[in-house]
Coordinates of C-alpha atoms in Angstrom, one line a residue:
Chain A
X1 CA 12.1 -24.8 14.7
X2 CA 11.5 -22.9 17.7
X3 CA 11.1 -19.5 16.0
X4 CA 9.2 -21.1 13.1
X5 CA 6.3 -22.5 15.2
X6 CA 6.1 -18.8 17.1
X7 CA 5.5 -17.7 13.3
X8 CA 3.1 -19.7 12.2
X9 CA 1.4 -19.4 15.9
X10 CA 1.0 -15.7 15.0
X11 CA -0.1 -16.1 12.1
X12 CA -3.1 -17.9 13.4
X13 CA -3.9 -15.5 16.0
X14 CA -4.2 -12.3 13.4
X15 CA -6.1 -14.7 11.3
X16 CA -8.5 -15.1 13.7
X17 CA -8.6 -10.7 14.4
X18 CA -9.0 -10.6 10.6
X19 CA -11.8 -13.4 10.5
X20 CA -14.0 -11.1 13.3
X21 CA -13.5 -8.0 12.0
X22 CA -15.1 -10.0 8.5
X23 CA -18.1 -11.3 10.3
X24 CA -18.3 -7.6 11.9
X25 CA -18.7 -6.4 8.5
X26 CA -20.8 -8.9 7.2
X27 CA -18.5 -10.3 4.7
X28 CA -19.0 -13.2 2.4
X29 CA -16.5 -16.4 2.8
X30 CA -14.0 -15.1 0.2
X31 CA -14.1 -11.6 1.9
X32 CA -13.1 -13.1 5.4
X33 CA -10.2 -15.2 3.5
X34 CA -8.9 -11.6 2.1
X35 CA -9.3 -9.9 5.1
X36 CA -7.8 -12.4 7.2
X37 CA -4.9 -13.3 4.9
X38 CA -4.2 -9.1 4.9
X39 CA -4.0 -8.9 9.0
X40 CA -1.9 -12.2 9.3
X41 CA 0.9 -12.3 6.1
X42 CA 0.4 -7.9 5.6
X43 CA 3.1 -6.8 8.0
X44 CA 5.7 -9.5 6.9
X45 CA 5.1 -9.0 3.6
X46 CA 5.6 -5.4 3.3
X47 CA 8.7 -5.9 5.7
X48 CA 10.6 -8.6 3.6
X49 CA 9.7 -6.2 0.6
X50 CA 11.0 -3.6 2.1
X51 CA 14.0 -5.8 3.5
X52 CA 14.1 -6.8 -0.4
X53 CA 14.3 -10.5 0.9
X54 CA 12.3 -13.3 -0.6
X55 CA 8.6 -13.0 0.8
X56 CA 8.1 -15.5 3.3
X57 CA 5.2 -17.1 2.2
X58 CA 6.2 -17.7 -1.7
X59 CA 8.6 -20.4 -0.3
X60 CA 6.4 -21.8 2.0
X61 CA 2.9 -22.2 1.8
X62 CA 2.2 -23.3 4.9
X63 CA 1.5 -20.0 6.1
X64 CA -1.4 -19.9 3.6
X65 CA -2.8 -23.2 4.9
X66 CA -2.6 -21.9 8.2
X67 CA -4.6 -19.1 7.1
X68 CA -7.3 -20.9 4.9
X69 CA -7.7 -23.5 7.7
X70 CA -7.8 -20.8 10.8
X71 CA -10.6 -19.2 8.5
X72 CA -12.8 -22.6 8.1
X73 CA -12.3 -23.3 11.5
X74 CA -14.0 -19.6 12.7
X75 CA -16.5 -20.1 9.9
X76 CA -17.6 -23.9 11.1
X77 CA -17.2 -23.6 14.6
X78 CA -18.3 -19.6 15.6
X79 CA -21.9 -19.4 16.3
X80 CA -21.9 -16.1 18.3
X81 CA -18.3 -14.5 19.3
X82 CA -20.2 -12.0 21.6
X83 CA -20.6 -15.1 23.8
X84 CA -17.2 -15.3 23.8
X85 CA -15.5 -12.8 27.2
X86 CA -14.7 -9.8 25.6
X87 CA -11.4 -10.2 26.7
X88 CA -10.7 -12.7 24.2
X89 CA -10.1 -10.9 21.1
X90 CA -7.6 -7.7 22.8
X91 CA -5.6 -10.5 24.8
X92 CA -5.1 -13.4 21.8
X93 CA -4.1 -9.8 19.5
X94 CA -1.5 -8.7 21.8
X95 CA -0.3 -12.2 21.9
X96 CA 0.1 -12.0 17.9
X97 CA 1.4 -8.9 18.1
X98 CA 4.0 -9.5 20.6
X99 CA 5.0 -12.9 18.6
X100 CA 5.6 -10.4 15.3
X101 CA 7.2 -7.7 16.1
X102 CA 9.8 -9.6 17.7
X103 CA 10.2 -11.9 14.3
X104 CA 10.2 -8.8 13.0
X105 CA 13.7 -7.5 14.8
X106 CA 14.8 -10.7 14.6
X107 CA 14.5 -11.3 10.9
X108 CA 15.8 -7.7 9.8
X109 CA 19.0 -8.6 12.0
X110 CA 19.5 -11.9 10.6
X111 CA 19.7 -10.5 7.7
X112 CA 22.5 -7.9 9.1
X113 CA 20.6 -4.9 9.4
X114 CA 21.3 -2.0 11.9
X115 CA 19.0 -2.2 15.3
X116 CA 17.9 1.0 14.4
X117 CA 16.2 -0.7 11.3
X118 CA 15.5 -3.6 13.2
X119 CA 13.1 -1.8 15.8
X120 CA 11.2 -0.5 12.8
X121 CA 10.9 -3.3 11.0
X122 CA 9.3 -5.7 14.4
X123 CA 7.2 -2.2 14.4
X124 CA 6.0 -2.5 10.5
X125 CA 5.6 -6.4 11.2
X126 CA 3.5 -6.1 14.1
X127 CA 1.1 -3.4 13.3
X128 CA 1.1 -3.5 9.9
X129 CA -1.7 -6.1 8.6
X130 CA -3.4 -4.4 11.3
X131 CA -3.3 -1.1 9.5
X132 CA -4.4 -2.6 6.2
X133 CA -6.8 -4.2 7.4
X134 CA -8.0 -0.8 9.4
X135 CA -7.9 1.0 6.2
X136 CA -9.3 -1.7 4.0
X137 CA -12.5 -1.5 6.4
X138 CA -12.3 2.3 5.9
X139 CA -11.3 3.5 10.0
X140 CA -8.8 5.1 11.2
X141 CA -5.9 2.7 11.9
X142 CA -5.9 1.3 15.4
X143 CA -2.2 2.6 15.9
X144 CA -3.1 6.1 16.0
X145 CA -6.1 6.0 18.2
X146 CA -5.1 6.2 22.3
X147 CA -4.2 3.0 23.8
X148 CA -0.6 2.1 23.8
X149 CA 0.2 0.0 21.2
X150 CA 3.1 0.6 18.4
X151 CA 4.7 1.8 21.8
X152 CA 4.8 -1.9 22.8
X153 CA 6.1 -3.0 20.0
X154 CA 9.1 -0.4 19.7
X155 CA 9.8 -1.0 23.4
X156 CA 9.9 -4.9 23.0
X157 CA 12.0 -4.4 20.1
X158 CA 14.3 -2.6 21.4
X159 CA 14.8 -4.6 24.2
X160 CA 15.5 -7.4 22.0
X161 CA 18.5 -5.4 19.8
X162 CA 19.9 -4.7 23.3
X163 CA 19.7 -8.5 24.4
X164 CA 21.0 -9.5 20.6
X165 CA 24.5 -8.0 22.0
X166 CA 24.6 -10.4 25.0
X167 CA 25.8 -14.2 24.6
X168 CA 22.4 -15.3 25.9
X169 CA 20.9 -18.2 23.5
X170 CA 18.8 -16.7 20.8
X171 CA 15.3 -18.5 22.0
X172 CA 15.7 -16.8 25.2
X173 CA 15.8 -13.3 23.8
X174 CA 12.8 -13.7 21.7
X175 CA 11.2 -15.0 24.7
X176 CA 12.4 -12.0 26.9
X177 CA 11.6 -9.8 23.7
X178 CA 7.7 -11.1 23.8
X179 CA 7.5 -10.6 27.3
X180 CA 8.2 -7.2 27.6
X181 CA 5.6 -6.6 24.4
X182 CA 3.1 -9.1 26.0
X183 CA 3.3 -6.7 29.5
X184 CA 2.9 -3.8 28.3
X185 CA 0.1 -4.4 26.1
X186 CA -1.7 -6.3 28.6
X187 CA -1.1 -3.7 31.2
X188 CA -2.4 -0.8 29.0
X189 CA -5.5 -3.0 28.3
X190 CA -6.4 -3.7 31.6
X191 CA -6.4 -0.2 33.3
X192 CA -6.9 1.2 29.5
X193 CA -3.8 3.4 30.2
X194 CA -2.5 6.0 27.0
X195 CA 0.1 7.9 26.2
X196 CA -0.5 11.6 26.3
X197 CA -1.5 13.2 23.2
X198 CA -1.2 16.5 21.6
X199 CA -4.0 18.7 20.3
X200 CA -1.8 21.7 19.9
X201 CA -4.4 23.6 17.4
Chain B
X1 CA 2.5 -11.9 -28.2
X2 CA -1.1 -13.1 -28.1
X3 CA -0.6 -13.3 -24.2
X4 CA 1.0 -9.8 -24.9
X5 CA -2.1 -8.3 -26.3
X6 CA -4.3 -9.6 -24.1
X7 CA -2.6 -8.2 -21.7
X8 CA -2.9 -4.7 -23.0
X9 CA -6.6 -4.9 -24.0
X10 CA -6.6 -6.0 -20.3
X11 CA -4.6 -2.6 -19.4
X12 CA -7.2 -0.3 -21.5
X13 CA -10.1 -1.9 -19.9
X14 CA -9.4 -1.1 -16.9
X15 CA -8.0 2.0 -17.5
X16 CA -11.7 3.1 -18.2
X17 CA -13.1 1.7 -15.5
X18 CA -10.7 4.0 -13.2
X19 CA -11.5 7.2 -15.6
X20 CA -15.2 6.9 -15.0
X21 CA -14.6 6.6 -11.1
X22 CA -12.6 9.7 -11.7
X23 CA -15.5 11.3 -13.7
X24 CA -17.9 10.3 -11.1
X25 CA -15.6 12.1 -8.2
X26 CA -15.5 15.3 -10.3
X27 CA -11.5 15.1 -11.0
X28 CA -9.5 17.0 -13.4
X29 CA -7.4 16.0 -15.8
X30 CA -4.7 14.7 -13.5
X31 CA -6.8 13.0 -11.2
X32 CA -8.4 11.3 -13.6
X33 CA -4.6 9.7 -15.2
X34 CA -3.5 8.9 -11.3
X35 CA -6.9 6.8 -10.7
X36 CA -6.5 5.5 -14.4
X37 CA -3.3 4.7 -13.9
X38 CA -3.8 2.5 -10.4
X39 CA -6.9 0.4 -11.5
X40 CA -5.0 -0.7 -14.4
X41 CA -1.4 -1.5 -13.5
X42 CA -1.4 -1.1 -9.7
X43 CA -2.6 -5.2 -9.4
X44 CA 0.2 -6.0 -11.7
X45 CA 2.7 -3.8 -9.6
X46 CA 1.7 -5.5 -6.5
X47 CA 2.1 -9.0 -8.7
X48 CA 5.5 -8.1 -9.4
X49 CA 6.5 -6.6 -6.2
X50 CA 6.0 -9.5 -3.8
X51 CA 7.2 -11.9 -6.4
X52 CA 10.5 -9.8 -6.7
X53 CA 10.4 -9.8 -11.0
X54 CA 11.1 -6.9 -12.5
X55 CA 7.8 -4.7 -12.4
X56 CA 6.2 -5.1 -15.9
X57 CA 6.1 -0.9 -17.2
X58 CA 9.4 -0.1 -16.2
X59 CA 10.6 -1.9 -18.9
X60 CA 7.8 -1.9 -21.4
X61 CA 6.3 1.3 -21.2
X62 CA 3.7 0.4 -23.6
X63 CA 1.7 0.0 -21.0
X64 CA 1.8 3.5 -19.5
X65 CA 0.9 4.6 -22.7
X66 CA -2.0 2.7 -23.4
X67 CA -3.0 4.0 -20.2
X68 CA -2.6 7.8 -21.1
X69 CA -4.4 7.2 -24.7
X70 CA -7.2 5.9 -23.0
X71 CA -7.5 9.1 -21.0
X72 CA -7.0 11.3 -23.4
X73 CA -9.7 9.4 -25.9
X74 CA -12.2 9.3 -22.7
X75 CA -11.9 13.2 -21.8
X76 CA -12.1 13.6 -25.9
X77 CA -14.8 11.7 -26.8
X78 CA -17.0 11.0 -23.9
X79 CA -19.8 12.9 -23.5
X80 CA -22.0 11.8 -21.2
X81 CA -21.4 8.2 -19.6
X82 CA -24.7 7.9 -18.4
X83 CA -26.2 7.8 -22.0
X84 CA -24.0 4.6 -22.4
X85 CA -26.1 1.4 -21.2
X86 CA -26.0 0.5 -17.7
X87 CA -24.2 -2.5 -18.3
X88 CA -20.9 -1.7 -20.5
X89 CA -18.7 -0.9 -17.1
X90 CA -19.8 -3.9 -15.3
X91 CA -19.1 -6.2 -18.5
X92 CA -16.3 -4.4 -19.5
X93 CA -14.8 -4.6 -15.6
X94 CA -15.3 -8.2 -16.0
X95 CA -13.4 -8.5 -19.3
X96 CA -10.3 -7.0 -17.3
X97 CA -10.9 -8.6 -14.7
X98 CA -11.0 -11.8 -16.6
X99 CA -7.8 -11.2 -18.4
X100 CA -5.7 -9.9 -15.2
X101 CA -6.5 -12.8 -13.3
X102 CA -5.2 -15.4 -15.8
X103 CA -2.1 -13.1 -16.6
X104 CA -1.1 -13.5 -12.9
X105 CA -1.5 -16.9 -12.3
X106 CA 0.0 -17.3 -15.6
X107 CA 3.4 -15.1 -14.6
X108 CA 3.5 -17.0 -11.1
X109 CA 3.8 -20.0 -12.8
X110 CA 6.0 -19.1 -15.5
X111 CA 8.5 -17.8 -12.6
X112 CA 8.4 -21.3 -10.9
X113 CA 5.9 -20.6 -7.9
X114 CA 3.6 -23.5 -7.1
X115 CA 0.2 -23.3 -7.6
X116 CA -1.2 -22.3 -4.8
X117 CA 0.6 -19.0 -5.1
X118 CA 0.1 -18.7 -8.4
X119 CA -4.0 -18.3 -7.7
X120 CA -3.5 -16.3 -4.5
X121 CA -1.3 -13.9 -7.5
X122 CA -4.6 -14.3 -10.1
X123 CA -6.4 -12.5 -7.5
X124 CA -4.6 -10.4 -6.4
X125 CA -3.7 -8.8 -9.9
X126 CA -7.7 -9.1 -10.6
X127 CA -8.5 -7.6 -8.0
X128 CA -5.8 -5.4 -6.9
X129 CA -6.0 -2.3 -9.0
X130 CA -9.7 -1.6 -7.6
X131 CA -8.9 -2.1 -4.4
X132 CA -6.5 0.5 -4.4
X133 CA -9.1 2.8 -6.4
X134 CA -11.3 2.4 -3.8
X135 CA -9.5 2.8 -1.1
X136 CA -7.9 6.2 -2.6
X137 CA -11.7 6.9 -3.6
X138 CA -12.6 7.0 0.6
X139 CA -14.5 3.8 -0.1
X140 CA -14.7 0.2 1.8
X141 CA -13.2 -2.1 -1.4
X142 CA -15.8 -3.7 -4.2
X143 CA -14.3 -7.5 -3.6
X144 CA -15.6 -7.0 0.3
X145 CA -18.9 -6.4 -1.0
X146 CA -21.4 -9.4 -1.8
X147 CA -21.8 -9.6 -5.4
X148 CA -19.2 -13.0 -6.6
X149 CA -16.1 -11.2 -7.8
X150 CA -12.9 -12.3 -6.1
X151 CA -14.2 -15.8 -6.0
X152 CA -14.5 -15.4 -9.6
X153 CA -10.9 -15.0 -9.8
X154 CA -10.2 -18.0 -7.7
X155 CA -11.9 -20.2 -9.7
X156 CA -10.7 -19.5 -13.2
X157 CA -7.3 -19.5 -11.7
X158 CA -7.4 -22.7 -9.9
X159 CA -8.5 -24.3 -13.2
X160 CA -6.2 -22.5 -15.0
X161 CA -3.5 -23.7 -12.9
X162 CA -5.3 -27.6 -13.1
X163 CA -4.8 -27.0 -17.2
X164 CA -1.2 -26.2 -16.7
X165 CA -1.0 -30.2 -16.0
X166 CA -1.9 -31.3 -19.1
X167 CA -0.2 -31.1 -22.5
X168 CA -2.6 -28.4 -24.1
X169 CA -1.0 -25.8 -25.6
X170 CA -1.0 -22.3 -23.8
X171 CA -2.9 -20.1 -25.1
X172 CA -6.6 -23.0 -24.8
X173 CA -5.4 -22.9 -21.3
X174 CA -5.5 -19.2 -21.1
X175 CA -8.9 -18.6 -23.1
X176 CA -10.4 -21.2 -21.1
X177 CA -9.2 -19.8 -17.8
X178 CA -10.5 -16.4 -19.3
X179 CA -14.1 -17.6 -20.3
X180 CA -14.2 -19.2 -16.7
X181 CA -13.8 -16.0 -14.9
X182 CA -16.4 -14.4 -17.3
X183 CA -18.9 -17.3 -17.0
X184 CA -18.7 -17.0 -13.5
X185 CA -19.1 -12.8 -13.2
X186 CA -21.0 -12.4 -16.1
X187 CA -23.9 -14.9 -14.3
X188 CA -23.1 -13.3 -11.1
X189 CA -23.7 -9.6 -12.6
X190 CA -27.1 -10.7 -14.6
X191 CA -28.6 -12.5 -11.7
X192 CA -27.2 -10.1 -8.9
X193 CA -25.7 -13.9 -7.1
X194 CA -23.5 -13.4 -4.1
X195 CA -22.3 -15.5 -1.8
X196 CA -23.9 -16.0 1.9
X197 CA -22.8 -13.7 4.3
X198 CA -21.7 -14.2 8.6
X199 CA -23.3 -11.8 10.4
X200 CA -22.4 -13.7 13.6
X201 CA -22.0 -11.0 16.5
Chain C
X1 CA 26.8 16.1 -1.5
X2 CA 24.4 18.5 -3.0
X3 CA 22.1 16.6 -4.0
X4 CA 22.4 14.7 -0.1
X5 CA 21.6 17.9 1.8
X6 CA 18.5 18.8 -0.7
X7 CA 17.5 15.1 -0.1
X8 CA 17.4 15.4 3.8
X9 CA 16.2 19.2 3.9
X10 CA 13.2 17.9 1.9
X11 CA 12.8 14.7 4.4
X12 CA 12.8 17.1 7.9
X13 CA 9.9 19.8 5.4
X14 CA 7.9 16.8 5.0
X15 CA 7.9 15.3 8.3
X16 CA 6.9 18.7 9.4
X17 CA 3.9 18.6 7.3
X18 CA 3.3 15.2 9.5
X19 CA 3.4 15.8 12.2
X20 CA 1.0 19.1 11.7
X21 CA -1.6 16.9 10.5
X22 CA -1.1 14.0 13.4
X23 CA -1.4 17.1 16.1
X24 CA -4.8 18.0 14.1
X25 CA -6.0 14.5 14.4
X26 CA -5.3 14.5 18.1
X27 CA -2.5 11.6 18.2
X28 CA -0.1 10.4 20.8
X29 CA 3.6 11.1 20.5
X30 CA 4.0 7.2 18.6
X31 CA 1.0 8.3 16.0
X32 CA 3.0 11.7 15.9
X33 CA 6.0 9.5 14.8
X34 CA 4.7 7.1 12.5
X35 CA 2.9 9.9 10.5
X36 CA 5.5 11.8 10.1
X37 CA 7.4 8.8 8.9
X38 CA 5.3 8.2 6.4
X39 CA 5.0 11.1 4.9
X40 CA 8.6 12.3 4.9
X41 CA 9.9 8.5 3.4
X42 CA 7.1 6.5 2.3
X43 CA 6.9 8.4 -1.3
X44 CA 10.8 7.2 -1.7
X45 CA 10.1 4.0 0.1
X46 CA 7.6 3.0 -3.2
X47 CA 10.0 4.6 -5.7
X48 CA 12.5 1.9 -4.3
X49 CA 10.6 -0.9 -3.9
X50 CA 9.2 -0.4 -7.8
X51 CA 12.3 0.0 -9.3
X52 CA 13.9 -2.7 -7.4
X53 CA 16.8 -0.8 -5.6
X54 CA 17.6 -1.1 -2.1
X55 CA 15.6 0.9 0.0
X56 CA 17.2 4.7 0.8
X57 CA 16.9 4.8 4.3
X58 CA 17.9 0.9 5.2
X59 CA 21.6 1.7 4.7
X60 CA 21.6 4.9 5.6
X61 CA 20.2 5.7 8.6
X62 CA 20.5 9.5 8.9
X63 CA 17.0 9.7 7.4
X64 CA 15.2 8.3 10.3
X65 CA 16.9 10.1 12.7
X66 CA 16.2 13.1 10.9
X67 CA 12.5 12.4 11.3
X68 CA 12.9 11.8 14.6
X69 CA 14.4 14.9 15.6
X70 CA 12.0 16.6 13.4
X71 CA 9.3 15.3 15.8
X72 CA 10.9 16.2 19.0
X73 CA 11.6 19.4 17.9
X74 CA 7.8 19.7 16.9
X75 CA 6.3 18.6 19.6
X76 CA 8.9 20.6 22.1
X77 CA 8.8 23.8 20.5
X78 CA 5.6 24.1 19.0
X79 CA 3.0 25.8 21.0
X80 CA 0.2 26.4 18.8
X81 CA 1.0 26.1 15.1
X82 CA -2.7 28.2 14.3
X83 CA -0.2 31.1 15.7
X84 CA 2.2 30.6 12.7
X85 CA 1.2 32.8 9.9
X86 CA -1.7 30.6 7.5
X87 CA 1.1 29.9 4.3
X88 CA 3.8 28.5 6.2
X89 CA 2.3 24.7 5.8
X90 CA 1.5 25.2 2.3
X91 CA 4.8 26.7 1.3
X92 CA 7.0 24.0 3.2
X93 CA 5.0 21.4 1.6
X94 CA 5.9 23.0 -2.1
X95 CA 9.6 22.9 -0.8
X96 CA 9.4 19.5 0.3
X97 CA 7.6 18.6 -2.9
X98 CA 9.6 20.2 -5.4
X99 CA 12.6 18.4 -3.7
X100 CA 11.6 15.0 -4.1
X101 CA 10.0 15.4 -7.3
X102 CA 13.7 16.3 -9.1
X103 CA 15.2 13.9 -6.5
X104 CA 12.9 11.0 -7.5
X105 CA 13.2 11.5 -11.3
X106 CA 16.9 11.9 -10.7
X107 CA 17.6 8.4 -9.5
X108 CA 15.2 6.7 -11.2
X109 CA 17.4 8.7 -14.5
X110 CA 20.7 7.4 -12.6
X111 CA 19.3 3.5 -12.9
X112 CA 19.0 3.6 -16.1
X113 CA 15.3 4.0 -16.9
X114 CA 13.5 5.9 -19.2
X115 CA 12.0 9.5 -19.1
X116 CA 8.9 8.2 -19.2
X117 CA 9.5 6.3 -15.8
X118 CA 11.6 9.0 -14.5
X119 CA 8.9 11.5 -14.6
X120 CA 6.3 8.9 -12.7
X121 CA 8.5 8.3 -10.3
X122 CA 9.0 11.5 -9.3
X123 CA 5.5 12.5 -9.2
X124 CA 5.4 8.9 -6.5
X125 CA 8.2 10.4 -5.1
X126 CA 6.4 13.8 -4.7
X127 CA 3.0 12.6 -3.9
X128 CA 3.5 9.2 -2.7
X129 CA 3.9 9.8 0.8
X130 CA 1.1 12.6 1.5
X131 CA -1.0 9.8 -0.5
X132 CA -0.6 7.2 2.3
X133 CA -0.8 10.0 4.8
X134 CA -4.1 11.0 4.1
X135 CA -5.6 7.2 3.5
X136 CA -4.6 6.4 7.0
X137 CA -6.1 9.8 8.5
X138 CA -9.4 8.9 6.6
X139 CA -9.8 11.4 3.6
X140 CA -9.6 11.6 0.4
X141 CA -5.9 12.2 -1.2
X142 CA -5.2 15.6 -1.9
X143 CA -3.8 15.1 -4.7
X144 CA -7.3 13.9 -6.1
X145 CA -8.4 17.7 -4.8
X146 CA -8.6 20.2 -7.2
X147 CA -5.5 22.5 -6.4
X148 CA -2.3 22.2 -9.0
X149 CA -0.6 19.4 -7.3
X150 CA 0.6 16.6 -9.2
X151 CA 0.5 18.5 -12.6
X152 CA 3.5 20.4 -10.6
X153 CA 5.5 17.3 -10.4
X154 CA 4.6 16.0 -13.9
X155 CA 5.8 19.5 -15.3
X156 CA 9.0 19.8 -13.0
X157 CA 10.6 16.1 -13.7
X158 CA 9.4 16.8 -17.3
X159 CA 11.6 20.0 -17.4
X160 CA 14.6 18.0 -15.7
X161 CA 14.4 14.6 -18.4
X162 CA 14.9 17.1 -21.3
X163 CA 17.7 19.2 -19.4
X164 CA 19.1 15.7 -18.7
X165 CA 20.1 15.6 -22.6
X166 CA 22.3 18.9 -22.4
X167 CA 25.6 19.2 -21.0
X168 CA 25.1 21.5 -18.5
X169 CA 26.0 20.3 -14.8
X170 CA 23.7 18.0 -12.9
X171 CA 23.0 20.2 -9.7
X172 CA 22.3 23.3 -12.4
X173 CA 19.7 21.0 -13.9
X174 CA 18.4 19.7 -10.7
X175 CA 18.0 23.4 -9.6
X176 CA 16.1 24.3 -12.5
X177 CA 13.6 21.3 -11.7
X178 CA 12.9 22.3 -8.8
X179 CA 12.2 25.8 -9.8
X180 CA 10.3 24.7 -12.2
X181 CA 7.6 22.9 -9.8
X182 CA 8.0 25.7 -7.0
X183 CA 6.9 28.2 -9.5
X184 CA 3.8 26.4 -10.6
X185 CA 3.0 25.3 -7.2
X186 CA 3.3 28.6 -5.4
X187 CA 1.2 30.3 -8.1
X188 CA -1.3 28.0 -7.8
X189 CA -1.6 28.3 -3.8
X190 CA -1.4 32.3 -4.5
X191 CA -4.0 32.7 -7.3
X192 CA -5.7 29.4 -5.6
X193 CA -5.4 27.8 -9.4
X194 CA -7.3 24.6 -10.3
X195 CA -7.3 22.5 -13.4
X196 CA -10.7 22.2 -14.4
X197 CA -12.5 19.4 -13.9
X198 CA -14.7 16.7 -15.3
X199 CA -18.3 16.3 -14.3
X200 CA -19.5 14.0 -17.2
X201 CA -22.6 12.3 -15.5

C-alpha cells in the first residue's frame, strides 16, 4: 500500500514534467496527454518489458487516470508556470525520479533478479520516459548533458540492493533508497555540480 | 478474414506512406524497405509488445511481404510522386490510419483488456508506426503537431469500444469505428482544423 | 562455447564504437556508459523482446560487465583516439556487425522461426543498436546513409538461412555468415560503395 501510493505519487510528478515540456512546445490537448503519458508510464513500461513481466498499467488503470487527471488539472488550473519559482520543476523531477528508480530496483528484485540487473533496471525506470520524451521533442536526452543525474539514480540504487541484504523492513529501504537519490540530485542542482567529462578528440 | 484483409490493406497503405518519406530523404533501396517497414508494422509491434501476444509477423509473415511488394511496385512504377495530386498521401495516410486504429482496439479487446486500454492501444497502433518514422527521419513526430490526428484515433476507438456493448455483429462495429476515424481526419485535412494550442510560459 | 565467445567479442567491438561516439559528443563517464550500452545490447535487447524470449543479458550477466570494462578500459587507456589510424572505427564496427548479424539470425533460427524472420532479426540485431545510438545523439541513423550497411546484414543472414538447410556443422555455417557480411562491408568502406538512391520528387 505503501509502495503503491509512492508509484502512483511519481507518476503524477513526471506527468506534470511531461505536461510543461507540452505547453513549451505549444502542443494541442491530445499532444500534452501523449507526452505526458510517455514521461510518466515510459520507463516502467520498457522495464516490465524488458523484465518480460505483465506491464503495470494493463492491469490497473489507475495509473492512466492519474495521468489523464494530472493533465486536466495543469491544463485548467496553469495560467503562467514562469510565475511559478523556477525551482519548482528540477526539485518536483528529482522527487519523481528518486520515487522510480527505486520501484525500479525494487520491482526487478521482487521478481528475483540479480542486483546487478536491479540497479539498471531503477536506472531504465527513472530516466527512461525522460529520454523518450527528450527524443520525442527532438534534443539531446537530458541524461547525457552535464548535471548529475543517471549517477543518482545508479547510486540510490545501489544502495538499496545493499540494504535489500539486511533484515531492515522493506519500507525503510525504499525510504533510505530515495533519500540518497533525492540528495544527490538536489545537491547537484543547487551548486549545479557535474561529473567530469571527456572530450578526448 | 474480412478483419484479416483489412488489416493488410492497412499494412500496404502505410507502407507507402513510409516509401515516399524515404523518397523524399533521398534513400536507396534499403532505406526505403527499413522506413517502409516501420510505418507499417512498427505500431502493431509496439501493440503486441506491451500487451505480451505474440507479435503479429512473426507468425504470419504475410505481412512482411506485403510490405516488400509495395516497395518493390513503388521503386518500379513510380515515377514522379509529385505528379500524383497533392492529396492521395494525406487520404491515403488516413485510410491506414483508420484501419490501424480499430485493429488495435479491436485485438485489446479480443485479449480481455478493458476498454480504456484497448483505445490507449487504437492509438497507439495508429499512430505508432509514424512516430517512429519520424523520429528516425530527425523530425519532432506528426501527432505533436496541430492538425486533429491522434484525437482522431481516440474517438473512433472510444466508439468502437461503446459498440462492443451492444449485440451488433463485428464487423458494423469495425466499419463504423473505421468511417469515424475517417470522418473525423478527412474533415480535419480539407478544412486544415486543429485543436487549440497552450502556449502558457 | 563458440558461438558464446563470438557473442561477447562482438558486445566489447560494439561498446567500443560507443563509447567513441559518447567521447565525440563530449559526455560524462555515466553518458559514456549508457551509450555504450546501448549500442553494444540494445540491437539484441529488441530481438528479444519481439520474439518473446527472455532477455540475453538478464540471466547472464557477463554481458554487462563486459561493457563496463569496455568503458574503463576506454576511458583509462585512450588518450586521443584521432591518433589511432582513421579505419580502425570502421573496421571494428564491420566485426561487431557481422557478429551479431549471424548471431541474431542464429537464435531467432534456434526458436523456431522462419528465414524470413531470421534474416530481419539479424539485420535488428546488426543495426538495432547503432539505430538507437544515433537517435539519442540527435542524427539521422546511419543506416538511412548511403554506405552498404544493412544490405550487408540482409545478404549475410541470407547466406546463413540457406546454409542452415545443409548438413554441414553449425559454427562452419556461422563462419561463413559472417564472412559473407565482412566481405561486403569492408569493400564497401574501401571502394566507399553506395547503393543508389531514389530522388523521385
Amino acid at each position: 500500500m505503501f509502495l503503491y501510493i509512492v508509484d502512483l505519487l511519481g507518476t503524477a510528478i513526471f506527468a506534470v514534467s511531461g505536461v510543461s515540456m507540452a505547453f513549451r512546445l505549444k502542443m494541442d490537448a491530445v499532444g500534452v496527454l501523449v507526452l505526458a503519458s510517455v514521461v510518466a508510464i515510459g520507463g516502467g513500461t520498457i522495464r516490465d518489458i524488458v523484465l518480460d513481466v505483465p506491464v503495470f498499467w494493463l492491469t490497473d488503470n489507475n495509473y492512466i487516470w492519474v495521468v489523464i487527471a494530472t493533465c486536466i488539472l495543469m491544463i485548467v488550473f496553469t495560467k503562467k508556470p514562469t510565475r511559478l519559482p523556477w525551482y519548482i520543476l528540477p526539485v518536483s523531477d528529482a522527487f519523481g525520479l528518486a520515487f522510480f528508480a527505486i520501484m525500479g530496483a525494487e520491482k526487478a528484485l521482487h521478481y528475483g533478479f540479480s542486483p546487478t540487473v536491479a540497479v539498471l533496471m531503477g536506472t531504465l525506470t527513472g530516466c527512461g520516459g525522460g529520454a523518450i520524451r527528450d527524443v520525442l521533442a527532438g534534443q539531446i536526452p537530458f541524461i547525457f548533458q552535464k548535471e548529475i543525474y543517471a549517477s543518482a539514480c545508479i547510486m540510490g540504487a545501489t544502495v538499496y540492493c545493499l540494504l535489500d541484504y539486511s533484515h531492515l523492513p522493506r519500507f525503510v529501504n525504499v525510504l533510505v533508497g530515495i533519500a540518497v537519490v533525492l540528495a544527490i540530485r538536489l545537491t547537484a542542482i543547487k551548486w549545479q555540480l557535474s561529473l567530469p567529462t571527456f572530450s578526448k578528440d
